[in-house]
Amino acid sequence: MSSDDETYEEERFQCEHIITESHEKAAYGISVCQQTIPGENEETFLFATCAICIYKYDVVDKKSSVQLIQSYCDSDEKEYFYDCKWTTFENNIIVAAGGLRGVVRIIDVAHKCHLKPLRHLGSVNQIAFASGRSTLMASCCSNYAVFLWDAEAALCLANFVGPDQHIQGVLAVDINHEGTFIVSGGLDSTVCVWSTQEKGIIENMAIAKLGPLFREF
């Protein structure tokens, strides 16, 4: 039991590394890569910021380091990314980022190239990948819509929007492990649960399985 009069010894936590990014913009999103990095030790991991900057955290002889390994500049100077997430296409590690201009950039980290962008009609506020079906991506937008994509095939599988659903911008979205349900929430104080098992969506998934429709641009 504790009381308001009880005092606690103050703990001081020390930050291992501090990084100042040269673009000097707010970092709206950070994402840690959960995939194992080939040829690296167990303590090594990648993380990305919405800049899009990709860093590698490493430990050698009990000393940690953080190194900027890749950085991408969007062709649109007005672009501002709000969220980024990691996934895999087959054995390739992928990072995706979306934001103000309504375009989700798909980046193959190993090959250092952009894949086909996923274009929306409103700003992309958040994206999420199904961990058990790594090409399935959910996204939510300022234009009240929630989308389901096969990100590898660059194919929109479904657009969840309608008169009885979100009536203001959608701020948050997530998708379950199997990719069978999406949950979204927004400015209208509404939380919606969407099934991805409708006949039309299943048919679109089958089309996407035929292989990537686009490679690079």
CSV table of C-alpha atoms in Angstrom, one decimal:
chain,number,residue,atom,x,y,z
A,1,MET,CA,0.0,0.0,0.0
A,2,SER,CA,1.1,3.5,-0.6
A,3,SER,CA,0.0,7.0,0.5
A,4,ASP,CA,0.4,10.5,-0.7
A,5,ASP,CA,2.9,11.2,2.1
A,6,GLU,CA,5.2,8.3,1.1
A,7,THR,CA,8.4,9.5,-0.5
A,8,TYR,CA,10.3,7.7,-3.2
A,9,GLU,CA,14.0,7.7,-4.0
A,10,GLU,CA,14.4,9.5,-7.3
A,11,GLU,CA,15.9,7.4,-10.0
A,12,ARG,CA,18.0,9.0,-12.6
A,13,PHE,CA,18.0,7.4,-16.0
A,14,GLN,CA,20.6,8.2,-18.5
A,15,CYS,CA,20.0,8.3,-22.3
A,16,GLU,CA,22.5,6.1,-24.2
A,17,HIS,CA,22.5,8.2,-27.3
A,18,ILE,CA,21.0,11.5,-28.4
A,19,ILE,CA,20.5,12.2,-32.2
A,20,THR,CA,19.7,15.6,-33.7
A,21,GLU,CA,18.4,15.2,-37.2
A,22,SER,CA,19.6,17.9,-39.7
A,23,HIS,CA,16.1,18.5,-41.1
A,24,GLU,CA,15.0,20.1,-37.8
A,25,LYS,CA,11.4,18.9,-38.1
A,26,ALA,CA,9.2,17.3,-35.4
A,27,ALA,CA,9.6,13.5,-35.2
A,28,TYR,CA,5.9,12.4,-35.4
A,29,GLY,CA,6.8,8.7,-35.7
A,30,ILE,CA,9.5,6.2,-34.7
A,31,SER,CA,9.5,2.5,-35.5
A,32,VAL,CA,11.9,-0.3,-34.4
A,33,CYS,CA,12.5,-3.1,-36.9
A,34,GLN,CA,11.5,-6.4,-35.3
A,35,GLN,CA,13.1,-8.5,-38.1
A,36,THR,CA,16.5,-10.2,-37.5
A,37,ILE,CA,19.3,-8.5,-39.5
A,38,PRO,CA,21.4,-11.1,-41.4
A,39,GLY,CA,25.0,-11.2,-40.4
A,40,GLU,CA,24.5,-9.1,-37.3
A,41,ASN,CA,24.6,-10.0,-33.6
A,42,GLU,CA,21.4,-10.4,-31.5
A,43,GLU,CA,21.7,-7.0,-29.9
A,44,THR,CA,21.8,-5.2,-33.2
A,45,PHE,CA,18.6,-3.6,-34.5
A,46,LEU,CA,17.4,-1.0,-37.0
A,47,PHE,CA,15.0,1.8,-36.3
A,48,ALA,CA,13.5,4.5,-38.5
A,49,THR,CA,12.2,8.0,-38.0
A,50,CYS,CA,9.6,9.7,-40.1
A,51,ALA,CA,12.4,11.8,-41.7
A,52,ILE,CA,12.9,9.0,-43.4
A,53,CYS,CA,16.2,8.2,-41.6
A,54,ILE,CA,17.2,4.7,-40.9
A,55,TYR,CA,19.7,4.0,-38.0
A,56,LYS,CA,21.5,0.9,-36.8
A,57,TYR,CA,22.0,0.3,-33.1
A,58,ASP,CA,25.0,-2.0,-32.5
A,59,VAL,CA,26.9,-3.3,-29.5
A,60,VAL,CA,30.6,-4.2,-29.9
A,61,ASP,CA,32.8,-5.1,-26.9
A,62,LYS,CA,30.0,-4.0,-24.6
A,63,LYS,CA,30.0,-0.5,-26.2
A,64,SER,CA,26.9,0.7,-28.0
A,65,SER,CA,26.7,2.9,-31.0
A,66,VAL,CA,24.1,4.4,-33.3
A,67,GLN,CA,24.9,4.9,-37.0
A,68,LEU,CA,22.8,6.6,-39.7
A,69,ILE,CA,22.9,4.1,-42.5
A,70,GLN,CA,20.3,5.4,-44.9
A,71,SER,CA,18.3,8.7,-45.4
A,72,TYR,CA,15.7,9.5,-48.0
A,73,CYS,CA,14.5,12.9,-49.3
A,74,ASP,CA,11.1,13.1,-50.8
A,75,SER,CA,10.8,14.7,-54.3
A,76,ASP,CA,7.9,16.8,-52.9
A,77,GLU,CA,9.4,19.6,-50.7
A,78,LYS,CA,6.1,20.0,-48.9
A,79,GLU,CA,5.9,16.4,-47.8
A,80,TYR,CA,5.8,15.7,-44.1
A,81,PHE,CA,5.7,12.1,-42.9
A,82,TYR,CA,3.5,11.3,-39.9
A,83,ASP,CA,4.1,7.6,-39.4
A,84,CYS,CA,6.5,4.8,-40.5
A,85,LYS,CA,6.5,1.0,-40.0
A,86,TRP,CA,8.6,-2.0,-40.8
A,87,THR,CA,7.7,-5.2,-42.6
A,88,THR,CA,9.1,-7.8,-45.0
A,89,PHE,CA,8.4,-8.8,-48.6
A,90,GLU,CA,9.6,-12.4,-48.8
A,91,ASN,CA,13.1,-12.0,-47.2
A,92,ASN,CA,13.6,-8.3,-47.9
A,93,ILE,CA,13.3,-5.8,-45.0
A,94,ILE,CA,10.9,-3.0,-45.9
A,95,VAL,CA,10.1,0.4,-44.3
A,96,ALA,CA,7.0,2.3,-45.2
A,97,ALA,CA,6.2,5.9,-44.4
A,98,GLY,CA,3.1,8.1,-45.0
A,99,GLY,CA,2.1,11.6,-44.3
A,100,LEU,CA,0.8,15.0,-45.3
A,101,ARG,CA,0.7,14.5,-49.1
A,102,GLY,CA,-1.2,11.2,-49.0
A,103,VAL,CA,1.5,9.0,-50.4
A,104,VAL,CA,2.9,6.0,-48.6
A,105,ARG,CA,6.5,5.4,-49.7
A,106,ILE,CA,7.7,1.8,-49.7
A,107,ILE,CA,11.4,1.4,-49.4
A,108,ASP,CA,13.5,-1.8,-49.9
A,109,VAL,CA,16.2,-1.2,-47.3
A,110,ALA,CA,18.6,-3.9,-48.6
A,111,HIS,CA,18.5,-2.8,-52.2
A,112,LYS,CA,18.2,0.9,-51.3
A,113,CYS,CA,15.3,1.6,-53.7
A,114,HIS,CA,11.8,2.9,-53.7
A,115,LEU,CA,9.0,0.5,-54.7
A,116,LYS,CA,5.6,1.6,-56.1
A,117,PRO,CA,4.1,4.3,-53.9
A,118,LEU,CA,0.6,3.9,-52.5
A,119,ARG,CA,-1.5,7.0,-53.2
A,120,HIS,CA,-4.4,8.2,-51.0
A,121,LEU,CA,-6.8,11.1,-51.4
A,122,GLY,CA,-6.0,12.6,-48.0
A,123,SER,CA,-3.2,12.9,-45.6
A,124,VAL,CA,-2.1,9.5,-44.2
A,125,ASN,CA,-2.1,9.7,-40.4
A,126,GLN,CA,-1.1,6.1,-39.5
A,127,ILE,CA,-0.2,2.8,-41.1
A,128,ALA,CA,0.0,-0.8,-39.8
A,129,PHE,CA,1.1,-4.2,-41.1
A,130,ALA,CA,-0.4,-7.6,-40.3
A,131,SER,CA,2.5,-9.4,-38.6
A,132,GLY,CA,1.3,-12.8,-39.8
A,133,ARG,CA,0.8,-11.6,-43.4
A,134,SER,CA,3.5,-9.1,-43.9
A,135,THR,CA,2.3,-7.6,-47.2
A,136,LEU,CA,-1.1,-6.6,-45.8
A,137,MET,CA,-1.1,-2.9,-44.8
A,138,ALA,CA,-3.9,-0.8,-43.3
A,139,SER,CA,-3.8,3.0,-43.5
A,140,CYS,CA,-6.1,5.8,-42.3
A,141,CYS,CA,-6.6,9.2,-43.7
A,142,SER,CA,-7.8,12.7,-43.0
A,143,ASN,CA,-10.6,12.2,-45.6
A,144,TYR,CA,-12.5,9.9,-43.2
A,145,ALA,CA,-11.3,6.7,-45.0
A,146,VAL,CA,-9.5,3.5,-44.0
A,147,PHE,CA,-7.7,1.4,-46.6
A,148,LEU,CA,-6.5,-2.1,-46.9
A,149,TRP,CA,-3.5,-2.7,-49.2
A,150,ASP,CA,-1.3,-5.5,-50.5
A,151,ALA,CA,1.7,-3.2,-50.3
A,152,GLU,CA,4.0,-5.5,-52.2
A,153,ALA,CA,1.6,-5.7,-55.2
A,154,ALA,CA,0.8,-2.0,-54.7
A,155,LEU,CA,-2.9,-2.9,-54.9
A,156,CYS,CA,-5.7,-1.3,-52.9
A,157,LEU,CA,-7.8,-4.3,-51.6
A,158,ALA,CA,-10.6,-2.2,-49.9
A,159,ASN,CA,-11.7,1.3,-49.1
A,160,PHE,CA,-13.7,1.3,-45.9
A,161,VAL,CA,-15.8,4.5,-46.0
A,162,GLY,CA,-19.5,5.2,-45.9
A,163,PRO,CA,-22.3,7.3,-44.3
A,164,ASP,CA,-22.5,5.2,-41.1
A,165,GLN,CA,-18.8,5.1,-40.4
A,166,HIS,CA,-16.2,7.8,-39.7
A,167,ILE,CA,-17.5,11.3,-40.2
A,168,GLN,CA,-14.2,13.1,-39.5
A,169,GLY,CA,-10.5,12.4,-40.0
A,170,VAL,CA,-9.2,9.0,-39.0
A,171,LEU,CA,-6.2,9.3,-36.7
A,172,ALA,CA,-5.3,5.7,-35.7
A,173,VAL,CA,-5.4,2.3,-37.3
A,174,ASP,CA,-4.2,-1.2,-36.5
A,175,ILE,CA,-4.6,-4.7,-38.0
A,176,ASN,CA,-4.5,-8.1,-36.3
A,177,HIS,CA,-1.9,-10.8,-36.8
A,178,GLU,CA,-3.8,-12.7,-39.4
A,179,GLY,CA,-5.0,-9.6,-41.3
A,180,THR,CA,-8.7,-10.5,-40.9
A,181,PHE,CA,-9.7,-7.4,-38.9
A,182,ILE,CA,-8.9,-3.7,-38.8
A,183,VAL,CA,-9.7,-1.3,-36.0
A,184,SER,CA,-9.7,2.4,-36.5
A,185,GLY,CA,-10.4,5.6,-34.5
A,186,GLY,CA,-10.7,9.2,-35.3
A,187,LEU,CA,-11.7,12.8,-34.5
A,188,ASP,CA,-15.4,11.8,-34.3
A,189,SER,CA,-14.8,9.7,-31.1
A,190,THR,CA,-15.8,6.6,-33.0
A,191,VAL,CA,-14.0,3.3,-33.1
A,192,CYS,CA,-14.8,1.1,-36.0
A,193,VAL,CA,-14.0,-2.6,-36.4
A,194,TRP,CA,-13.7,-3.8,-40.0
A,195,SER,CA,-13.7,-7.3,-41.4
A,196,THR,CA,-11.3,-8.0,-44.3
A,197,GLN,CA,-13.1,-11.3,-45.2
A,198,GLU,CA,-15.8,-9.9,-47.5
A,199,LYS,CA,-16.0,-11.7,-50.9
A,200,GLY,CA,-14.7,-8.7,-52.9
A,201,ILE,CA,-11.7,-8.3,-50.7
A,202,ILE,CA,-10.8,-12.0,-50.8
A,203,GLU,CA,-11.0,-11.8,-54.6
A,204,ASN,CA,-8.6,-8.8,-54.6
A,205,MET,CA,-6.2,-10.7,-52.3
A,206,ALA,CA,-6.2,-13.5,-54.8
A,207,ILE,CA,-5.2,-11.1,-57.6
A,208,ALA,CA,-2.4,-9.7,-55.5
A,209,LYS,CA,-1.0,-13.2,-54.9
A,210,LEU,CA,-0.3,-13.4,-58.6
A,211,GLY,CA,2.8,-11.4,-57.9
A,212,PRO,CA,3.9,-7.7,-57.6
A,213,LEU,CA,2.2,-5.6,-60.1
A,214,PHE,CA,4.9,-3.0,-60.0
A,215,ARG,CA,8.6,-3.1,-59.0
A,216,GLU,CA,10.1,0.4,-59.0
A,217,PHE,CA,9.5,3.9,-60.2
